PDB file of C-alpha atoms and ligand atoms in Angstrom:
ATOM      1  CA  MET A 992    -130.136-145.845-194.779  1.00 69.00           C
ATOM      2  CA  THR A 993    -126.755-147.410-193.962  1.00 73.00           C
ATOM      3  CA  ALA A 994    -127.307-149.833-196.856  1.00 83.00           C
ATOM      4  CA  ILE A 995    -127.014-146.955-199.313  1.00 90.00           C
ATOM      5  CA  LEU A 996    -124.167-145.155-197.504  1.00 93.00           C
ATOM      6  CA  LEU A 997    -121.532-147.791-198.241  1.00 93.00           C
ATOM      7  CA  PRO A 998    -122.168-147.871-202.020  1.00 94.00           C
ATOM      8  CA  VAL A 999    -122.198-144.040-202.143  1.00 96.00           C
ATOM      9  CA  PHE A1000    -118.943-143.981-200.163  1.00 97.00           C
ATOM     10  CA  ILE A1001    -117.315-146.560-202.487  1.00 97.00           C
ATOM     11  CA  VAL A1002    -118.422-144.617-205.587  1.00 98.00           C
ATOM     12  CA  CYS A1003    -117.104-141.282-204.219  1.00 98.00           C
ATOM     13  CA  VAL A1004    -113.762-142.768-203.128  1.00 98.00           C
ATOM     14  CA  THR A1005    -113.394-144.477-206.514  1.00 98.00           C
ATOM     15  CA  VAL A1006    -114.053-141.215-208.391  1.00 98.00           C
ATOM     16  CA  VAL A1007    -111.416-139.348-206.338  1.00 98.00           C
ATOM     17  CA  ALA A1008    -108.912-142.244-206.545  1.00 98.00           C
ATOM     18  CA  THR A1009    -109.424-142.528-210.310  1.00 97.00           C
ATOM     19  CA  GLU A1010    -108.685-138.829-210.823  1.00 98.00           C
ATOM     20  CA  LEU A1011    -105.465-139.189-208.791  1.00 98.00           C
ATOM     21  CA  ALA A1012    -104.537-142.331-210.741  1.00 98.00           C
ATOM     22  CA  ALA A1013    -105.413-140.677-214.072  1.00 97.00           C
ATOM     23  CA  ALA A1014    -103.186-137.663-213.283  1.00 97.00           C
ATOM     24  CA  TRP A1015    -100.324-140.019-212.374  1.00 98.00           C
ATOM     25  CA  ILE A1016    -100.836-142.185-215.468  1.00 97.00           C
ATOM     26  CA  HIS A1017    -101.023-139.067-217.653  1.00 97.00           C
ATOM     27  CA  ARG A1018     -97.731-137.734-216.250  1.00 97.00           C
ATOM     28  CA  VAL A1019     -95.730-140.942-215.926  1.00 97.00           C
ATOM     29  CA  VAL A1020     -97.127-143.332-218.553  1.00 97.00           C
ATOM     30  CA  MET A1021     -98.731-141.216-221.287  1.00 97.00           C
ATOM     31  CA  HIS A1022     -95.906-138.656-221.263  1.00 97.00           C
ATOM     32  CA  GLY A1023     -93.401-141.472-220.783  1.00 97.00           C
ATOM     33  CA  PRO A1024     -93.376-144.927-222.397  1.00 97.00           C
ATOM     34  CA  GLY A1025     -97.000-144.522-223.567  1.00 97.00           C
ATOM     35  CA  TRP A1026     -96.283-141.346-225.538  1.00 97.00           C
ATOM     36  CA  ARG A1027     -96.764-143.188-228.872  1.00 96.00           C
ATOM     37  CA  TRP A1028    -100.516-143.294-228.235  1.00 97.00           C
ATOM     38  CA  HIS A1029    -100.821-140.001-226.359  1.00 97.00           C
ATOM     39  CA  LYS A1030     -98.831-137.987-228.951  1.00 96.00           C
ATOM     40  CA  SER A1031    -101.907-137.933-231.193  1.00 95.00           C
ATOM     41  CA  HIS A1032    -103.704-135.919-228.508  1.00 96.00           C
ATOM     42  CA  HIS A1033    -101.016-133.222-228.576  1.00 95.00           C
ATOM     43  CA  GLU A1034    -101.262-132.842-232.353  1.00 93.00           C
ATOM     44  CA  PRO A1035    -104.073-131.339-234.443  1.00 90.00           C
ATOM     45  CA  ARG A1036    -106.852-133.951-234.671  1.00 87.00           C
ATOM     46  CA  ARG A1037    -107.420-135.588-238.038  1.00 87.00           C
ATOM     47  CA  GLY A1038    -110.894-137.074-238.065  1.00 88.00           C
ATOM     48  CA  ALA A1039    -113.215-137.919-235.199  1.00 88.00           C
ATOM     49  CA  LEU A1040    -110.891-140.314-233.385  1.00 94.00           C
ATOM     50  CA  GLU A1041    -107.299-140.233-232.233  1.00 95.00           C
ATOM     51  CA  ARG A1042    -104.915-142.976-231.167  1.00 96.00           C
ATOM     52  CA  ASN A1043    -105.035-141.588-227.619  1.00 97.00           C
ATOM     53  CA  ASP A1044    -108.659-142.816-227.397  1.00 96.00           C
ATOM     54  CA  LEU A1045    -107.218-146.313-226.911  1.00 97.00           C
ATOM     55  CA  TYR A1046    -106.550-145.300-223.287  1.00 96.00           C
ATOM     56  CA  SER A1047    -110.276-144.668-222.809  1.00 95.00           C
ATOM     57  CA  LEU A1048    -110.964-148.113-224.272  1.00 96.00           C
ATOM     58  CA  ILE A1049    -108.629-149.677-221.691  1.00 96.00           C
ATOM     59  CA  PHE A1050    -110.474-147.907-218.859  1.00 94.00           C
ATOM     60  CA  ALA A1051    -113.828-148.975-220.318  1.00 95.00           C
ATOM     61  CA  GLY A1052    -112.565-152.583-220.433  1.00 96.00           C
ATOM     62  CA  LEU A1053    -111.377-152.316-216.823  1.00 95.00           C
ATOM     63  CA  SER A1054    -114.793-151.019-215.806  1.00 95.00           C
ATOM     64  CA  MET A1055    -116.566-153.903-217.599  1.00 96.00           C
ATOM     65  CA  GLY A1056    -114.233-156.390-215.901  1.00 97.00           C
ATOM     66  CA  LEU A1057    -115.072-154.876-212.511  1.00 96.00           C
ATOM     67  CA  PHE A1058    -118.822-155.082-213.249  1.00 97.00           C
ATOM     68  CA  TRP A1059    -118.331-158.748-214.024  1.00 97.00           C
ATOM     69  CA  ALA A1060    -116.246-159.300-210.866  1.00 96.00           C
ATOM     70  CA  GLY A1061    -118.805-157.372-208.804  1.00 94.00           C
ATOM     71  CA  ALA A1062    -121.625-159.569-210.080  1.00 94.00           C
ATOM     72  CA  THR A1063    -119.796-162.866-209.638  1.00 94.00           C
ATOM     73  CA  VAL A1064    -117.010-162.496-207.037  1.00 91.00           C
ATOM     74  CA  ALA A1065    -117.503-159.604-204.597  1.00 86.00           C
ATOM     75  CA  SER A1066    -120.350-157.110-204.776  1.00 89.00           C
ATOM     76  CA  PRO A1067    -118.397-154.006-203.566  1.00 91.00           C
ATOM     77  CA  LEU A1068    -116.440-154.241-206.834  1.00 96.00           C
ATOM     78  CA  TRP A1069    -119.688-153.539-208.662  1.00 96.00           C
ATOM     79  CA  TRP A1070    -119.776-150.112-206.970  1.00 96.00           C
ATOM     80  CA  VAL A1071    -116.118-149.544-207.812  1.00 97.00           C
ATOM     81  CA  ALA A1072    -117.130-150.129-211.443  1.00 97.00           C
ATOM     82  CA  VAL A1073    -119.967-147.611-211.038  1.00 97.00           C
ATOM     83  CA  GLY A1074    -117.401-145.116-209.663  1.00 97.00           C
ATOM     84  CA  LEU A1075    -115.184-145.699-212.716  1.00 97.00           C
ATOM     85  CA  CYS A1076    -118.169-145.061-214.992  1.00 96.00           C
ATOM     86  CA  VAL A1077    -119.067-141.876-213.095  1.00 97.00           C
ATOM     87  CA  TYR A1078    -115.466-140.718-213.488  1.00 97.00           C
ATOM     88  CA  GLY A1079    -115.605-141.595-217.202  1.00 96.00           C
ATOM     89  CA  VAL A1080    -118.661-139.372-217.662  1.00 96.00           C
ATOM     90  CA  ILE A1081    -117.008-136.498-215.729  1.00 97.00           C
ATOM     91  CA  TYR A1082    -113.808-136.951-217.769  1.00 97.00           C
ATOM     92  CA  PHE A1083    -115.729-136.944-221.033  1.00 95.00           C
ATOM     93  CA  CYS A1084    -117.687-133.802-220.079  1.00 95.00           C
ATOM     94  CA  VAL A1085    -114.771-131.696-218.806  1.00 95.00           C
ATOM     95  CA  HIS A1086    -111.926-132.971-221.013  1.00 96.00           C
ATOM     96  CA  ASP A1087    -113.404-134.173-224.295  1.00 96.00           C
ATOM     97  CA  GLY A1088    -116.439-131.877-224.251  1.00 95.00           C
ATOM     98  CA  LEU A1089    -115.641-128.660-222.446  1.00 94.00           C
ATOM     99  CA  VAL A1090    -111.943-128.343-223.329  1.00 95.00           C
ATOM    100  CA  HIS A1091    -111.649-130.148-226.673  1.00 95.00           C
ATOM    101  CA  HIS A1092    -115.177-129.551-228.004  1.00 93.00           C
ATOM    102  CA  ARG A1093    -115.724-133.153-229.055  1.00 92.00           C
ATOM    103  CA  TRP A1094    -119.450-132.696-228.734  1.00 89.00           C
ATOM    104  CA  PRO A1095    -121.776-130.808-231.043  1.00 88.00           C
ATOM    105  CA  PHE A1096    -121.759-127.496-229.196  1.00 85.00           C
ATOM    106  CA  ARG A1097    -119.132-125.044-228.048  1.00 88.00           C
ATOM    107  CA  HIS A1098    -119.102-123.521-224.602  1.00 90.00           C
ATOM    108  CA  VAL A1099    -116.147-121.794-222.990  1.00 93.00           C
ATOM    109  CA  PRO A1100    -116.714-121.262-219.264  1.00 93.00           C
ATOM    110  CA  ARG A1101    -116.241-117.627-218.258  1.00 94.00           C
ATOM    111  CA  ARG A1102    -115.816-118.026-214.506  1.00 94.00           C
ATOM    112  CA  GLY A1103    -115.624-120.426-211.589  1.00 95.00           C
ATOM    113  CA  TYR A1104    -113.940-123.779-211.215  1.00 96.00           C
ATOM    114  CA  LEU A1105    -114.924-124.937-214.717  1.00 96.00           C
ATOM    115  CA  ARG A1106    -112.986-121.945-216.090  1.00 96.00           C
ATOM    116  CA  ARG A1107    -109.977-123.060-214.034  1.00 97.00           C
ATOM    117  CA  ILE A1108    -110.216-126.613-215.405  1.00 97.00           C
ATOM    118  CA  TYR A1109    -110.515-125.240-218.944  1.00 97.00           C
ATOM    119  CA  GLN A1110    -107.516-122.902-218.619  1.00 97.00           C
ATOM    120  CA  ALA A1111    -105.388-125.497-216.832  1.00 97.00           C
ATOM    121  CA  HIS A1112    -105.871-128.051-219.587  1.00 97.00           C
ATOM    122  CA  ARG A1113    -105.252-125.449-222.306  1.00 96.00           C
ATOM    123  CA  LEU A1114    -101.938-124.796-220.548  1.00 96.00           C
ATOM    124  CA  HIS A1115    -101.244-128.544-220.664  1.00 97.00           C
ATOM    125  CA  HIS A1116    -101.615-128.317-224.431  1.00 96.00           C
ATOM    126  CA  ALA A1117     -99.423-125.198-224.659  1.00 94.00           C
ATOM    127  CA  VAL A1118     -96.577-127.708-225.107  1.00 90.00           C
ATOM    128  CA  ARG A1119     -96.832-130.018-228.098  1.00 86.00           C
ATOM    129  CA  ASP A1120     -93.971-132.224-226.968  1.00 89.00           C
ATOM    130  CA  ARG A1121     -93.781-134.967-224.384  1.00 93.00           C
ATOM    131  CA  ASP A1122     -91.604-132.923-222.032  1.00 93.00           C
ATOM    132  CA  GLY A1123     -92.164-129.653-220.213  1.00 92.00           C
ATOM    133  CA  CYS A1124     -95.954-129.950-219.851  1.00 95.00           C
ATOM    134  CA  VAL A1125     -97.943-128.873-216.784  1.00 96.00           C
ATOM    135  CA  ALA A1126    -101.393-129.740-215.368  1.00 96.00           C
ATOM    136  CA  PHE A1127    -101.735-133.498-215.711  1.00 97.00           C
ATOM    137  CA  GLY A1128    -104.928-133.777-213.687  1.00 96.00           C
ATOM    138  CA  PHE A1129    -108.306-133.465-215.382  1.00 96.00           C
ATOM    139  CA  VAL A1130    -110.685-132.576-212.540  1.00 96.00           C
ATOM    140  CA  PHE A1131    -108.496-131.430-209.623  1.00 96.00           C
ATOM    141  CA  VAL A1132    -106.286-128.645-210.946  1.00 96.00           C
ATOM    142  CA  PRO A1133    -104.000-126.175-209.170  1.00 95.00           C
ATOM    143  CA  PRO A1134    -104.494-122.395-209.547  1.00 96.00           C
ATOM    144  CA  VAL A1135    -103.804-121.221-213.099  1.00 96.00           C
ATOM    145  CA  ALA A1136    -101.202-118.637-211.966  1.00 96.00           C
ATOM    146  CA  ARG A1137     -99.140-121.432-210.423  1.00 96.00           C
ATOM    147  CA  LEU A1138     -99.373-123.497-213.617  1.00 96.00           C
ATOM    148  CA  ARG A1139     -98.280-120.511-215.738  1.00 96.00           C
ATOM    149  CA  ALA A1140     -95.226-120.022-213.500  1.00 96.00           C
ATOM    150  CA  GLU A1141     -94.442-123.748-213.733  1.00 95.00           C
ATOM    151  CA  LEU A1142     -94.760-123.628-217.516  1.00 94.00           C
ATOM    152  CA  ARG A1143     -92.415-120.613-217.750  1.00 94.00           C
ATOM    153  CA  ALA A1144     -89.885-122.380-215.498  1.00 94.00           C
ATOM    154  CA  ASN A1145     -90.074-125.515-217.695  1.00 90.00           C
ATOM    155  CA  GLN A1146     -89.536-123.414-220.827  1.00 89.00           C
ATOM    156  CA  ARG A1147     -86.546-121.665-219.251  1.00 89.00           C
ATOM    157  CA  LEU A1148     -85.109-125.045-218.330  1.00 86.00           C
ATOM    158  CA  GLN A1149     -85.530-126.240-221.919  1.00 80.00           C
ATOM    159  CA  ASP A1150     -84.035-123.021-223.339  1.00 80.00           C
ATOM    160  CA  ASP A1151     -81.042-123.297-221.010  1.00 79.00           C
ATOM    161  CA  GLY A1152     -80.296-126.842-222.126  1.00 69.00           C
ATOM    162  CA  SER A1153     -78.144-127.413-225.176  1.00 49.00           C
ATOM    163  CA  SER A1154     -80.131-127.514-228.395  1.00 50.00           C
ATOM    164  CA  ASN A1155     -80.082-131.287-228.803  1.00 51.00           C
ATOM    165  CA  ALA A1156     -79.936-132.385-225.167  1.00 48.00           C
ATOM    166  CA  PRO A1157     -82.762-134.540-223.824  1.00 50.00           C
ATOM    167  CA  TRP A1158     -85.108-133.197-221.141  1.00 47.00           C
ATOM    168  CA  PRO A1159     -83.142-133.191-217.849  1.00 45.00           C
ATOM    169  CA  GLY A1160     -83.447-136.502-216.087  1.00 42.00           C
ATOM    170  CA  ARG A1161     -84.816-138.341-219.098  1.00 45.00           C
ATOM    171  CA  ASP A1162     -83.156-140.693-221.499  1.00 41.00           C
ATOM    172  CA  GLN A1163     -83.464-139.670-225.100  1.00 38.00           C
ATOM    173  CA  SER A1164     -85.758-142.095-226.885  1.00 35.00           C
TER     174      SER A1164
HETATM  175 ZN1   ZN B1042    -100.805-134.881-222.243  1.00 59.47          ZN
HETATM  176 ZN1   ZN B1043    -106.453-132.775-223.701  1.00 59.47          ZN
END
C-alpha cells in the first residue's frame, strides 16, 4: 500500500506545482519577454496551430527528459514526469478544449467550477494586448467577480495613463 502512496503523492504535488508554475510563467514570461510567441494566442487563430503552441512543445520536451532521467538516474523523477503529463492532459481539456474549442465538439459549461474556469479564461482574453490582463492560472482561478473588478481597475489605469505611455512599471519594448 505504501509503495503506491509515494508515487501518487509525487504525481499530485507535481500537478499542483505545475499549475502554480504555469500561472507564473504565463504572467511573467509569456506576457513579458516571451510575448512574441504568446501574442498569437491573443489574436484570432489562423489555421490549426499558433506560435504559442511552442510553449506546449517545450513542456512536452521537459516531460520526456524527466521520463528519461527517471528511468536512468532517479526513479521518483519518472513520477514527476507522469505528473507533468497529467497536468498536460488537464491543461489541454480545460484550456484548449473547453475554453478555445480546439477539439471537434463545442461545450460551454453552464454551472460549477468548470464554468468559473471558462469565464475566468474568457476574461483573460478580454484584453488583446500584453498588458492589463487578468486570470493567468488555468486550473486554479479566483472568483469571477474579483477578476471582473481587477479587469475594470486595469482598464481605468490604462485610460488614466497618457495615450502613448507604457503600462505603469514596464519599459516600452
Ligand atoms: Zn495570455
Ligand atoms: Zn487561452
